[in-house]
Amino acid sequence: MKSIADLIAATFARCLICWMRIVPARLGELTAWLLIRGLLLVMPRLDRAADRNLELAFPDLPEADRNRIKFTSYHVLARNLLTFARSSTMSAENTAGTVEGEEDFRTLLDTARAETGSGVLIATMHFGCFELALQLIALRYHPISALVREFGLPRLDKFWTAKREQFGNELYARRGGYRETITRLQDGKIVAILCDQNVKRKHSIFVEFFGLTTSATKTTAMAVLQTEVPLILAAFYEKSPGQYRVISKRIAGLDDNIEGRDAQLADLTQRLHSGIESFIREHPEQWFWIHRRWKTCPEGVPENRYEGV
């Protein structure tokens, strides 16, 4: 049964990507928008999760403003799918001058690599054109490695991974991913990790995020602790069709004045998520609000933030 579902999903994805690539951009965008709206109709809990997330993150914001952020974020998701589908037409030449903030991002990477002579860890997030971000980095800077979560459907994974790797990026899966991350960083490679989503308690460190005690992955900080590589937070979003912006900042490394491995990990993870929060507060409509980001709570605390959602 799973193999049949895989075949259907892979065939649908191939047809969808091909359709959005060959039709006029406005028709492709309409297709992507209808797909997002259809998904929300079939899975209304996603829309309810977005409402709840915005209430948790911005409790003092009027409901009308939260709704505006939510619906704009759905359009961002549609554009994310469209730009990824049409990315095969991109090149280093035709993307020149299309990424605001590119020079600052390039300088951050070059400086970090020159300082240590090692790899660099890029912490990124489900923000803006996150599927296109890896393509833009490969075209405008250099192909990189990225730790990704697979769909769990072999045919679909093979197709989607090939699309993501079309400009030389190298992707690897979460199973055994930490060890692979360390190896690649020690080999001097640039590695990107998405680190903005909920994590089960046994794999997490709890930080303050939008004023709430929040489960966060400890993988990023552990990799920095083990390899001592520089850490850069970066995210891309689309300003207008064909024009993008990258926002990036260097996250200071481990604080030697803090004693104890666990305390150092917690401090770095907190500073990283404070940076993530600042990016989201600046551009809230660009974030992925349909994910139940605040689901996991510390032991002994009821996990009821999404009760009834």
PDB file of C-alpha atoms in Angstrom:
ATOM      1  CA  MET A   1       0.000   0.000   0.000  1.00  0.00           C
ATOM      2  CA  LYS A   2       2.828   2.391   0.872  1.00  0.00           C
ATOM      3  CA  SER A   3       4.516   1.723  -2.474  1.00  0.00           C
ATOM      4  CA  ILE A   4       1.292   2.651  -4.277  1.00  0.00           C
ATOM      5  CA  ALA A   5       1.028   5.867  -2.257  1.00  0.00           C
ATOM      6  CA  ASP A   6       4.675   6.591  -3.084  1.00  0.00           C
ATOM      7  CA  LEU A   7       4.073   6.085  -6.803  1.00  0.00           C
ATOM      8  CA  ILE A   8       1.010   8.339  -6.751  1.00  0.00           C
ATOM      9  CA  ALA A   9       2.803  11.054  -4.739  1.00  0.00           C
ATOM     10  CA  ALA A  10       5.908  10.978  -6.936  1.00  0.00           C
ATOM     11  CA  THR A  11       3.862  11.084 -10.140  1.00  0.00           C
ATOM     12  CA  PHE A  12       1.750  13.959  -8.826  1.00  0.00           C
ATOM     13  CA  ALA A  13       4.874  15.892  -7.756  1.00  0.00           C
ATOM     14  CA  ARG A  14       6.529  15.408 -11.150  1.00  0.00           C
ATOM     15  CA  CYS A  15       3.410  16.539 -13.012  1.00  0.00           C
ATOM     16  CA  LEU A  16       2.888  19.495 -10.679  1.00  0.00           C
ATOM     17  CA  ILE A  17       6.483  20.726 -10.944  1.00  0.00           C
ATOM     18  CA  CYS A  18       6.456  20.287 -14.724  1.00  0.00           C
ATOM     19  CA  TRP A  19       3.133  22.137 -15.065  1.00  0.00           C
ATOM     20  CA  MET A  20       4.214  25.096 -12.932  1.00  0.00           C
ATOM     21  CA  ARG A  21       7.511  25.298 -14.811  1.00  0.00           C
ATOM     22  CA  ILE A  22       6.043  25.481 -18.318  1.00  0.00           C
ATOM     23  CA  VAL A  23       2.884  27.566 -17.856  1.00  0.00           C
ATOM     24  CA  PRO A  24       2.927  31.375 -17.519  1.00  0.00           C
ATOM     25  CA  ALA A  25       4.031  32.504 -14.054  1.00  0.00           C
ATOM     26  CA  ARG A  26       0.603  33.842 -13.076  1.00  0.00           C
ATOM     27  CA  LEU A  27      -1.079  30.546 -13.921  1.00  0.00           C
ATOM     28  CA  GLY A  28       1.642  28.681 -12.041  1.00  0.00           C
ATOM     29  CA  GLU A  29       1.107  30.891  -9.006  1.00  0.00           C
ATOM     30  CA  LEU A  30      -2.649  30.310  -9.161  1.00  0.00           C
ATOM     31  CA  THR A  31      -1.994  26.565  -9.264  1.00  0.00           C
ATOM     32  CA  ALA A  32       0.265  26.769  -6.216  1.00  0.00           C
ATOM     33  CA  TRP A  33      -2.270  28.919  -4.347  1.00  0.00           C
ATOM     34  CA  LEU A  34      -5.124  26.510  -5.094  1.00  0.00           C
ATOM     35  CA  LEU A  35      -2.960  23.634  -3.911  1.00  0.00           C
ATOM     36  CA  ILE A  36      -2.215  25.372  -0.596  1.00  0.00           C
ATOM     37  CA  ARG A  37      -5.870  26.281  -0.100  1.00  0.00           C
ATOM     38  CA  GLY A  38      -6.915  22.740  -0.975  1.00  0.00           C
ATOM     39  CA  LEU A  39      -4.484  21.334   1.565  1.00  0.00           C
ATOM     40  CA  LEU A  40      -5.907  23.629   4.239  1.00  0.00           C
ATOM     41  CA  LEU A  41      -9.452  22.541   3.381  1.00  0.00           C
ATOM     42  CA  VAL A  42      -8.533  18.858   3.577  1.00  0.00           C
ATOM     43  CA  MET A  43      -6.489  19.378   6.758  1.00  0.00           C
ATOM     44  CA  PRO A  44      -8.217  22.232   8.641  1.00  0.00           C
ATOM     45  CA  ARG A  45      -6.127  21.521  11.742  1.00  0.00           C
ATOM     46  CA  LEU A  46      -3.227  23.250   9.939  1.00  0.00           C
ATOM     47  CA  ASP A  47      -5.206  26.486   9.717  1.00  0.00           C
ATOM     48  CA  ARG A  48      -6.259  26.148  13.359  1.00  0.00           C
ATOM     49  CA  ALA A  49      -2.628  25.567  14.347  1.00  0.00           C
ATOM     50  CA  ALA A  50      -1.646  28.775  12.551  1.00  0.00           C
ATOM     51  CA  ASP A  51      -4.329  30.698  14.459  1.00  0.00           C
ATOM     52  CA  ARG A  52      -3.136  29.277  17.760  1.00  0.00           C
ATOM     53  CA  ASN A  53       0.529  29.931  16.985  1.00  0.00           C
ATOM     54  CA  LEU A  54      -0.160  33.553  16.175  1.00  0.00           C
ATOM     55  CA  GLU A  55      -2.156  33.925  19.403  1.00  0.00           C
ATOM     56  CA  LEU A  56       0.790  32.488  21.357  1.00  0.00           C
ATOM     57  CA  ALA A  57       3.411  34.584  19.580  1.00  0.00           C
ATOM     58  CA  PHE A  58       1.490  37.869  19.390  1.00  0.00           C
ATOM     59  CA  PRO A  59      -1.137  37.846  22.170  1.00  0.00           C
ATOM     60  CA  ASP A  60      -1.489  41.642  22.112  1.00  0.00           C
ATOM     61  CA  LEU A  61      -1.918  41.918  18.356  1.00  0.00           C
ATOM     62  CA  PRO A  62      -5.480  42.531  17.100  1.00  0.00           C
ATOM     63  CA  GLU A  63      -7.104  39.488  15.522  1.00  0.00           C
ATOM     64  CA  ALA A  64      -7.375  41.270  12.171  1.00  0.00           C
ATOM     65  CA  ASP A  65      -3.616  41.788  12.095  1.00  0.00           C
ATOM     66  CA  ARG A  66      -2.966  38.161  13.021  1.00  0.00           C
ATOM     67  CA  ASN A  67      -5.282  37.050  10.216  1.00  0.00           C
ATOM     68  CA  ARG A  68      -3.455  39.293   7.768  1.00  0.00           C
ATOM     69  CA  ILE A  69      -0.143  37.684   8.751  1.00  0.00           C
ATOM     70  CA  LYS A  70      -1.651  34.216   8.425  1.00  0.00           C
ATOM     71  CA  PHE A  71      -3.152  34.681   4.968  1.00  0.00           C
ATOM     72  CA  THR A  72      -0.035  36.429   3.686  1.00  0.00           C
ATOM     73  CA  SER A  73       2.024  33.490   4.948  1.00  0.00           C
ATOM     74  CA  TYR A  74      -0.136  31.155   2.850  1.00  0.00           C
ATOM     75  CA  HIS A  75       0.681  33.220  -0.232  1.00  0.00           C
ATOM     76  CA  VAL A  76       4.357  33.005   0.742  1.00  0.00           C
ATOM     77  CA  LEU A  77       4.054  29.206   0.845  1.00  0.00           C
ATOM     78  CA  ALA A  78       2.493  29.230  -2.627  1.00  0.00           C
ATOM     79  CA  ARG A  79       5.295  31.423  -3.957  1.00  0.00           C
ATOM     80  CA  ASN A  80       7.831  29.137  -2.267  1.00  0.00           C
ATOM     81  CA  LEU A  81       6.451  26.185  -4.223  1.00  0.00           C
ATOM     82  CA  LEU A  82       6.260  28.126  -7.492  1.00  0.00           C
ATOM     83  CA  THR A  83       9.812  29.493  -7.361  1.00  0.00           C
ATOM     84  CA  PHE A  84      11.169  26.054  -6.502  1.00  0.00           C
ATOM     85  CA  ALA A  85       9.275  24.516  -9.431  1.00  0.00           C
ATOM     86  CA  ARG A  86      10.689  27.102 -11.834  1.00  0.00           C
ATOM     87  CA  SER A  87      14.225  27.080 -10.407  1.00  0.00           C
ATOM     88  CA  SER A  88      15.636  24.923 -13.223  1.00  0.00           C
ATOM     89  CA  THR A  89      15.650  28.050 -15.421  1.00  0.00           C
ATOM     90  CA  MET A  90      17.964  29.853 -12.989  1.00  0.00           C
ATOM     91  CA  SER A  91      21.699  30.318 -13.508  1.00  0.00           C
ATOM     92  CA  ALA A  92      24.572  32.240 -11.960  1.00  0.00           C
ATOM     93  CA  GLU A  93      24.203  34.770 -14.780  1.00  0.00           C
ATOM     94  CA  ASN A  94      20.475  35.437 -14.642  1.00  0.00           C
ATOM     95  CA  THR A  95      20.377  35.611 -10.831  1.00  0.00           C
ATOM     96  CA  ALA A  96      23.132  38.243 -10.629  1.00  0.00           C
ATOM     97  CA  GLY A  97      21.823  41.324  -8.854  1.00  0.00           C
ATOM     98  CA  THR A  98      18.632  39.615  -7.684  1.00  0.00           C
ATOM     99  CA  VAL A  99      19.589  38.982  -4.038  1.00  0.00           C
ATOM    100  CA  GLU A 100      19.687  41.972  -1.710  1.00  0.00           C
ATOM    101  CA  GLY A 101      22.078  41.363   1.182  1.00  0.00           C
ATOM    102  CA  GLU A 102      24.149  38.918  -0.864  1.00  0.00           C
ATOM    103  CA  GLU A 103      27.417  40.763  -0.258  1.00  0.00           C
ATOM    104  CA  ASP A 104      26.886  40.858   3.508  1.00  0.00           C
ATOM    105  CA  PHE A 105      26.112  37.135   3.508  1.00  0.00           C
ATOM    106  CA  ARG A 106      29.134  36.381   1.337  1.00  0.00           C
ATOM    107  CA  THR A 107      31.371  38.452   3.626  1.00  0.00           C
ATOM    108  CA  LEU A 108      30.074  36.612   6.700  1.00  0.00           C
ATOM    109  CA  LEU A 109      30.867  33.244   5.115  1.00  0.00           C
ATOM    110  CA  ASP A 110      34.274  34.270   3.756  1.00  0.00           C
ATOM    111  CA  THR A 111      35.321  35.858   7.051  1.00  0.00           C
ATOM    112  CA  ALA A 112      34.170  32.859   9.067  1.00  0.00           C
ATOM    113  CA  ARG A 113      36.038  30.414   6.844  1.00  0.00           C
ATOM    114  CA  ALA A 114      39.196  32.545   6.845  1.00  0.00           C
ATOM    115  CA  GLU A 115      39.210  32.859  10.637  1.00  0.00           C
ATOM    116  CA  THR A 116      39.138  29.141  11.329  1.00  0.00           C
ATOM    117  CA  GLY A 117      40.115  27.424   8.089  1.00  0.00           C
ATOM    118  CA  SER A 118      37.274  25.019   8.780  1.00  0.00           C
ATOM    119  CA  GLY A 119      33.712  24.430   7.728  1.00  0.00           C
ATOM    120  CA  VAL A 120      30.803  26.722   8.559  1.00  0.00           C
ATOM    121  CA  LEU A 121      27.420  25.789   9.995  1.00  0.00           C
ATOM    122  CA  ILE A 122      24.433  27.719   8.623  1.00  0.00           C
ATOM    123  CA  ALA A 123      21.356  27.610  10.833  1.00  0.00           C
ATOM    124  CA  THR A 124      18.283  28.347   8.776  1.00  0.00           C
ATOM    125  CA  MET A 125      14.515  28.133   9.076  1.00  0.00           C
ATOM    126  CA  HIS A 126      11.177  27.544   7.333  1.00  0.00           C
ATOM    127  CA  PHE A 127      10.988  31.159   6.296  1.00  0.00           C
ATOM    128  CA  GLY A 128      10.266  32.871   2.997  1.00  0.00           C
ATOM    129  CA  CYS A 129      11.489  30.971  -0.058  1.00  0.00           C
ATOM    130  CA  PHE A 130      13.191  28.270   2.008  1.00  0.00           C
ATOM    131  CA  GLU A 131      13.115  25.691  -0.810  1.00  0.00           C
ATOM    132  CA  LEU A 132      14.779  28.152  -3.175  1.00  0.00           C
ATOM    133  CA  ALA A 133      17.347  29.283  -0.605  1.00  0.00           C
ATOM    134  CA  LEU A 134      19.720  26.365  -1.197  1.00  0.00           C
ATOM    135  CA  GLN A 135      19.547  26.979  -4.949  1.00  0.00           C
ATOM    136  CA  LEU A 136      20.413  30.651  -4.504  1.00  0.00           C
ATOM    137  CA  ILE A 137      23.353  29.837  -2.225  1.00  0.00           C
ATOM    138  CA  ALA A 138      24.696  27.335  -4.767  1.00  0.00           C
ATOM    139  CA  LEU A 139      24.339  29.783  -7.660  1.00  0.00           C
ATOM    140  CA  ARG A 140      25.412  32.991  -5.940  1.00  0.00           C
ATOM    141  CA  TYR A 141      28.115  31.584  -3.644  1.00  0.00           C
ATOM    142  CA  HIS A 142      29.000  27.882  -3.661  1.00  0.00           C
ATOM    143  CA  PRO A 143      27.182  24.533  -3.421  1.00  0.00           C
ATOM    144  CA  ILE A 144      26.741  23.398   0.174  1.00  0.00           C
ATOM    145  CA  SER A 145      25.612  20.385   2.189  1.00  0.00           C
ATOM    146  CA  ALA A 146      22.255  20.285   3.958  1.00  0.00           C
ATOM    147  CA  LEU A 147      20.632  18.022   6.529  1.00  0.00           C
ATOM    148  CA  VAL A 148      17.031  17.428   5.464  1.00  0.00           C
ATOM    149  CA  ARG A 149      13.984  15.566   6.643  1.00  0.00           C
ATOM    150  CA  GLU A 150      12.760  13.102   4.042  1.00  0.00           C
ATOM    151  CA  PHE A 151       9.123  12.399   3.149  1.00  0.00           C
ATOM    152  CA  GLY A 152       9.529   8.689   3.870  1.00  0.00           C
ATOM    153  CA  LEU A 153       8.433   7.797   0.324  1.00  0.00           C
ATOM    154  CA  PRO A 154      11.435   6.566  -1.719  1.00  0.00           C
ATOM    155  CA  ARG A 155      10.284   7.625  -5.201  1.00  0.00           C
ATOM    156  CA  LEU A 156       9.131  11.028  -4.007  1.00  0.00           C
ATOM    157  CA  ASP A 157      12.313  11.520  -1.979  1.00  0.00           C
ATOM    158  CA  LYS A 158      14.477  10.633  -4.985  1.00  0.00           C
ATOM    159  CA  PHE A 159      12.680  13.127  -7.226  1.00  0.00           C
ATOM    160  CA  TRP A 160      12.589  15.952  -4.666  1.00  0.00           C
ATOM    161  CA  THR A 161      16.226  15.436  -3.644  1.00  0.00           C
ATOM    162  CA  ALA A 162      17.382  15.516  -7.272  1.00  0.00           C
ATOM    163  CA  LYS A 163      15.544  18.814  -7.701  1.00  0.00           C
ATOM    164  CA  ARG A 164      17.175  20.246  -4.584  1.00  0.00           C
ATOM    165  CA  GLU A 165      20.622  19.070  -5.716  1.00  0.00           C
ATOM    166  CA  GLN A 166      20.334  20.378  -9.295  1.00  0.00           C
ATOM    167  CA  PHE A 167      23.022  23.051  -8.830  1.00  0.00           C
ATOM    168  CA  GLY A 168      25.534  20.925  -6.934  1.00  0.00           C
ATOM    169  CA  ASN A 169      24.227  20.918  -3.370  1.00  0.00           C
ATOM    170  CA  GLU A 170      24.594  17.665  -1.425  1.00  0.00           C
ATOM    171  CA  LEU A 171      21.705  16.571   0.797  1.00  0.00           C
ATOM    172  CA  TYR A 172      21.731  13.894   3.458  1.00  0.00           C
ATOM    173  CA  ALA A 173      18.993  12.452   5.657  1.00  0.00           C
ATOM    174  CA  ARG A 174      18.339  12.801   9.388  1.00  0.00           C
ATOM    175  CA  ARG A 175      19.060   9.131  10.094  1.00  0.00           C
ATOM    176  CA  GLY A 176      22.751   9.195  11.012  1.00  0.00           C
ATOM    177  CA  GLY A 177      22.647  12.874  10.176  1.00  0.00           C
ATOM    178  CA  TYR A 178      24.507  14.186  13.212  1.00  0.00           C
ATOM    179  CA  ARG A 179      27.573  12.066  12.513  1.00  0.00           C
ATOM    180  CA  GLU A 180      27.459  13.089   8.853  1.00  0.00           C
ATOM    181  CA  THR A 181      27.198  16.743   9.868  1.00  0.00           C
ATOM    182  CA  ILE A 182      30.323  16.472  11.999  1.00  0.00           C
ATOM    183  CA  THR A 183      32.249  14.702   9.229  1.00  0.00           C
ATOM    184  CA  ARG A 184      31.350  17.311   6.641  1.00  0.00           C
ATOM    185  CA  LEU A 185      32.178  20.230   8.929  1.00  0.00           C
ATOM    186  CA  GLN A 186      35.541  18.676   9.790  1.00  0.00           C
ATOM    187  CA  ASP A 187      36.171  18.285   6.052  1.00  0.00           C
ATOM    188  CA  GLY A 188      35.783  22.053   5.701  1.00  0.00           C
ATOM    189  CA  LYS A 189      32.347  22.074   4.088  1.00  0.00           C
ATOM    190  CA  ILE A 190      29.486  24.503   4.580  1.00  0.00           C
ATOM    191  CA  VAL A 191      26.508  22.717   6.131  1.00  0.00           C
ATOM    192  CA  ALA A 192      22.953  24.041   6.495  1.00  0.00           C
ATOM    193  CA  ILE A 193      20.483  22.803   9.113  1.00  0.00           C
ATOM    194  CA  LEU A 194      16.833  23.793   9.554  1.00  0.00           C
ATOM    195  CA  CYS A 195      16.430  24.367  13.276  1.00  0.00           C
ATOM    196  CA  ASP A 196      13.179  26.237  13.892  1.00  0.00           C
ATOM    197  CA  GLN A 197      10.662  23.430  14.478  1.00  0.00           C
ATOM    198  CA  ASN A 198       9.357  21.479  17.451  1.00  0.00           C
ATOM    199  CA  VAL A 199      11.537  18.652  18.808  1.00  0.00           C
ATOM    200  CA  LYS A 200      10.604  15.753  21.072  1.00  0.00           C
ATOM    201  CA  ARG A 201      11.655  16.217  24.683  1.00  0.00           C
ATOM    202  CA  LYS A 202      14.469  13.645  24.694  1.00  0.00           C
ATOM    203  CA  HIS A 203      16.208  15.416  21.786  1.00  0.00           C
ATOM    204  CA  SER A 204      15.650  18.970  22.960  1.00  0.00           C
ATOM    205  CA  ILE A 205      16.897  21.874  24.986  1.00  0.00           C
ATOM    206  CA  PHE A 206      14.282  24.274  26.326  1.00  0.00           C
ATOM    207  CA  VAL A 207      14.687  27.945  25.478  1.00  0.00           C
ATOM    208  CA  GLU A 208      12.583  31.072  25.709  1.00  0.00           C
ATOM    209  CA  PHE A 209      10.995  31.763  22.326  1.00  0.00           C
ATOM    210  CA  PHE A 210       8.362  34.483  21.974  1.00  0.00           C
ATOM    211  CA  GLY A 211       8.146  34.523  25.770  1.00  0.00           C
ATOM    212  CA  LEU A 212       7.265  30.818  25.965  1.00  0.00           C
ATOM    213  CA  THR A 213       9.305  27.883  27.210  1.00  0.00           C
ATOM    214  CA  THR A 214       9.996  26.123  23.924  1.00  0.00           C
ATOM    215  CA  SER A 215      11.550  22.835  22.840  1.00  0.00           C
ATOM    216  CA  ALA A 216      14.515  23.417  20.511  1.00  0.00           C
ATOM    217  CA  THR A 217      16.926  21.085  18.778  1.00  0.00           C
ATOM    218  CA  LYS A 218      20.292  20.712  20.463  1.00  0.00           C
ATOM    219  CA  THR A 219      21.956  19.345  17.305  1.00  0.00           C
ATOM    220  CA  THR A 220      23.164  22.743  16.125  1.00  0.00           C
ATOM    221  CA  ALA A 221      24.858  23.687  19.390  1.00  0.00           C
ATOM    222  CA  MET A 222      26.297  20.179  19.807  1.00  0.00           C
ATOM    223  CA  ALA A 223      27.891  20.393  16.355  1.00  0.00           C
ATOM    224  CA  VAL A 224      29.443  23.765  17.201  1.00  0.00           C
ATOM    225  CA  LEU A 225      30.702  22.423  20.537  1.00  0.00           C
ATOM    226  CA  GLN A 226      32.292  19.376  18.913  1.00  0.00           C
ATOM    227  CA  THR A 227      33.829  21.042  15.851  1.00  0.00           C
ATOM    228  CA  GLU A 228      34.272  24.679  16.998  1.00  0.00           C
ATOM    229  CA  VAL A 229      33.080  25.914  13.600  1.00  0.00           C
ATOM    230  CA  PRO A 230      31.514  29.362  13.112  1.00  0.00           C
ATOM    231  CA  LEU A 231      27.708  29.566  13.241  1.00  0.00           C
ATOM    232  CA  ILE A 232      25.708  31.817  10.918  1.00  0.00           C
ATOM    233  CA  LEU A 233      21.938  32.318  10.982  1.00  0.00           C
ATOM    234  CA  ALA A 234      20.487  33.026   7.535  1.00  0.00           C
ATOM    235  CA  ALA A 235      17.113  33.106   5.779  1.00  0.00           C
ATOM    236  CA  PHE A 236      15.919  34.120   2.309  1.00  0.00           C
ATOM    237  CA  TYR A 237      12.637  35.671   1.278  1.00  0.00           C
ATOM    238  CA  GLU A 238      11.130  37.027  -1.923  1.00  0.00           C
ATOM    239  CA  LYS A 239      10.658  40.807  -2.027  1.00  0.00           C
ATOM    240  CA  SER A 240       8.911  40.779  -5.405  1.00  0.00           C
ATOM    241  CA  PRO A 241       8.808  38.299  -8.293  1.00  0.00           C
ATOM    242  CA  GLY A 242      12.408  37.435  -9.152  1.00  0.00           C
ATOM    243  CA  GLN A 243      13.878  39.681  -6.440  1.00  0.00           C
ATOM    244  CA  TYR A 244      15.060  38.261  -3.115  1.00  0.00           C
ATOM    245  CA  ARG A 245      16.669  39.268   0.141  1.00  0.00           C
ATOM    246  CA  VAL A 246      18.930  37.291   2.432  1.00  0.00           C
ATOM    247  CA  ILE A 247      19.097  38.287   6.091  1.00  0.00           C
ATOM    248  CA  SER A 248      22.038  36.885   7.997  1.00  0.00           C
ATOM    249  CA  LYS A 249      24.001  37.317  11.196  1.00  0.00           C
ATOM    250  CA  ARG A 250      26.926  35.679  12.930  1.00  0.00           C
ATOM    251  CA  ILE A 251      25.999  33.923  16.160  1.00  0.00           C
ATOM    252  CA  ALA A 252      28.864  34.184  18.632  1.00  0.00           C
ATOM    253  CA  GLY A 253      30.356  30.810  19.521  1.00  0.00           C
ATOM    254  CA  LEU A 254      30.434  29.027  22.837  1.00  0.00           C
ATOM    255  CA  ASP A 255      31.004  31.222  25.882  1.00  0.00           C
ATOM    256  CA  ASP A 256      34.100  29.992  27.729  1.00  0.00           C
ATOM    257  CA  ASN A 257      32.959  31.865  30.839  1.00  0.00           C
ATOM    258  CA  ILE A 258      30.051  29.441  31.188  1.00  0.00           C
ATOM    259  CA  GLU A 259      30.988  26.255  32.996  1.00  0.00           C
ATOM    260  CA  GLY A 260      29.619  22.884  31.994  1.00  0.00           C
ATOM    261  CA  ARG A 261      28.732  21.391  28.622  1.00  0.00           C
ATOM    262  CA  ASP A 262      24.962  21.450  29.183  1.00  0.00           C
ATOM    263  CA  ALA A 263      25.024  25.090  30.235  1.00  0.00           C
ATOM    264  CA  GLN A 264      27.080  26.036  27.173  1.00  0.00           C
ATOM    265  CA  LEU A 265      24.692  24.180  24.870  1.00  0.00           C
ATOM    266  CA  ALA A 266      21.698  25.881  26.467  1.00  0.00           C
ATOM    267  CA  ASP A 267      23.287  29.331  26.173  1.00  0.00           C
ATOM    268  CA  LEU A 268      24.172  28.942  22.490  1.00  0.00           C
ATOM    269  CA  THR A 269      20.768  27.464  21.636  1.00  0.00           C
ATOM    270  CA  GLN A 270      19.051  30.360  23.397  1.00  0.00           C
ATOM    271  CA  ARG A 271      21.096  32.954  21.521  1.00  0.00           C
ATOM    272  CA  LEU A 272      20.385  31.207  18.227  1.00  0.00           C
ATOM    273  CA  HIS A 273      16.634  31.158  18.866  1.00  0.00           C
ATOM    274  CA  SER A 274      16.676  34.779  19.981  1.00  0.00           C
ATOM    275  CA  GLY A 275      18.109  35.494  16.526  1.00  0.00           C
ATOM    276  CA  ILE A 276      15.408  33.385  14.868  1.00  0.00           C
ATOM    277  CA  GLU A 277      12.746  35.238  16.842  1.00  0.00           C
ATOM    278  CA  SER A 278      14.142  38.605  15.759  1.00  0.00           C
ATOM    279  CA  PHE A 279      13.951  37.553  12.090  1.00  0.00           C
ATOM    280  CA  ILE A 280      10.337  36.413  12.521  1.00  0.00           C
ATOM    281  CA  ARG A 281       9.291  39.558  14.394  1.00  0.00           C
ATOM    282  CA  GLU A 282      10.739  41.667  11.591  1.00  0.00           C
ATOM    283  CA  HIS A 283       8.898  39.692   8.885  1.00  0.00           C
ATOM    284  CA  PRO A 284       6.179  37.586  10.578  1.00  0.00           C
ATOM    285  CA  GLU A 285       4.330  36.857   7.336  1.00  0.00           C
ATOM    286  CA  GLN A 286       7.349  34.933   6.037  1.00  0.00           C
ATOM    287  CA  TRP A 287       7.333  32.193   8.694  1.00  0.00           C
ATOM    288  CA  PHE A 288       5.776  28.714   8.564  1.00  0.00           C
ATOM    289  CA  TRP A 289       2.887  29.197  11.006  1.00  0.00           C
ATOM    290  CA  ILE A 290       1.029  25.928  10.326  1.00  0.00           C
ATOM    291  CA  HIS A 291       3.542  23.848  12.306  1.00  0.00           C
ATOM    292  CA  ARG A 292       2.745  23.141  15.991  1.00  0.00           C
ATOM    293  CA  ARG A 293       5.898  24.854  17.162  1.00  0.00           C
ATOM    294  CA  TRP A 294       5.049  24.996  20.867  1.00  0.00           C
ATOM    295  CA  LYS A 295       3.679  21.471  21.277  1.00  0.00           C
ATOM    296  CA  THR A 296       6.427  19.922  23.464  1.00  0.00           C
ATOM    297  CA  CYS A 297       6.691  21.182  27.041  1.00  0.00           C
ATOM    298  CA  PRO A 298       9.138  20.422  29.867  1.00  0.00           C
ATOM    299  CA  GLU A 299       8.527  17.281  31.881  1.00  0.00           C
ATOM    300  CA  GLY A 300       5.666  17.740  34.323  1.00  0.00           C
ATOM    301  CA  VAL A 301       4.107  20.592  32.340  1.00  0.00           C
ATOM    302  CA  PRO A 302       0.813  19.709  30.586  1.00  0.00           C
ATOM    303  CA  GLU A 303       1.143  19.769  26.801  1.00  0.00           C
ATOM    304  CA  ASN A 304      -2.166  21.549  26.264  1.00  0.00           C
ATOM    305  CA  ARG A 305      -1.203  24.580  24.199  1.00  0.00           C
ATOM    306  CA  TYR A 306      -3.047  23.082  21.226  1.00  0.00           C
ATOM    307  CA  GLU A 307      -5.948  21.629  23.152  1.00  0.00           C
ATOM    308  CA  GLY A 308      -9.033  21.692  20.959  1.00  0.00           C
ATOM    309  CA  VAL A 309      -7.035  22.676  17.875  1.00  0.00           C
TER     310      VAL A 309
END
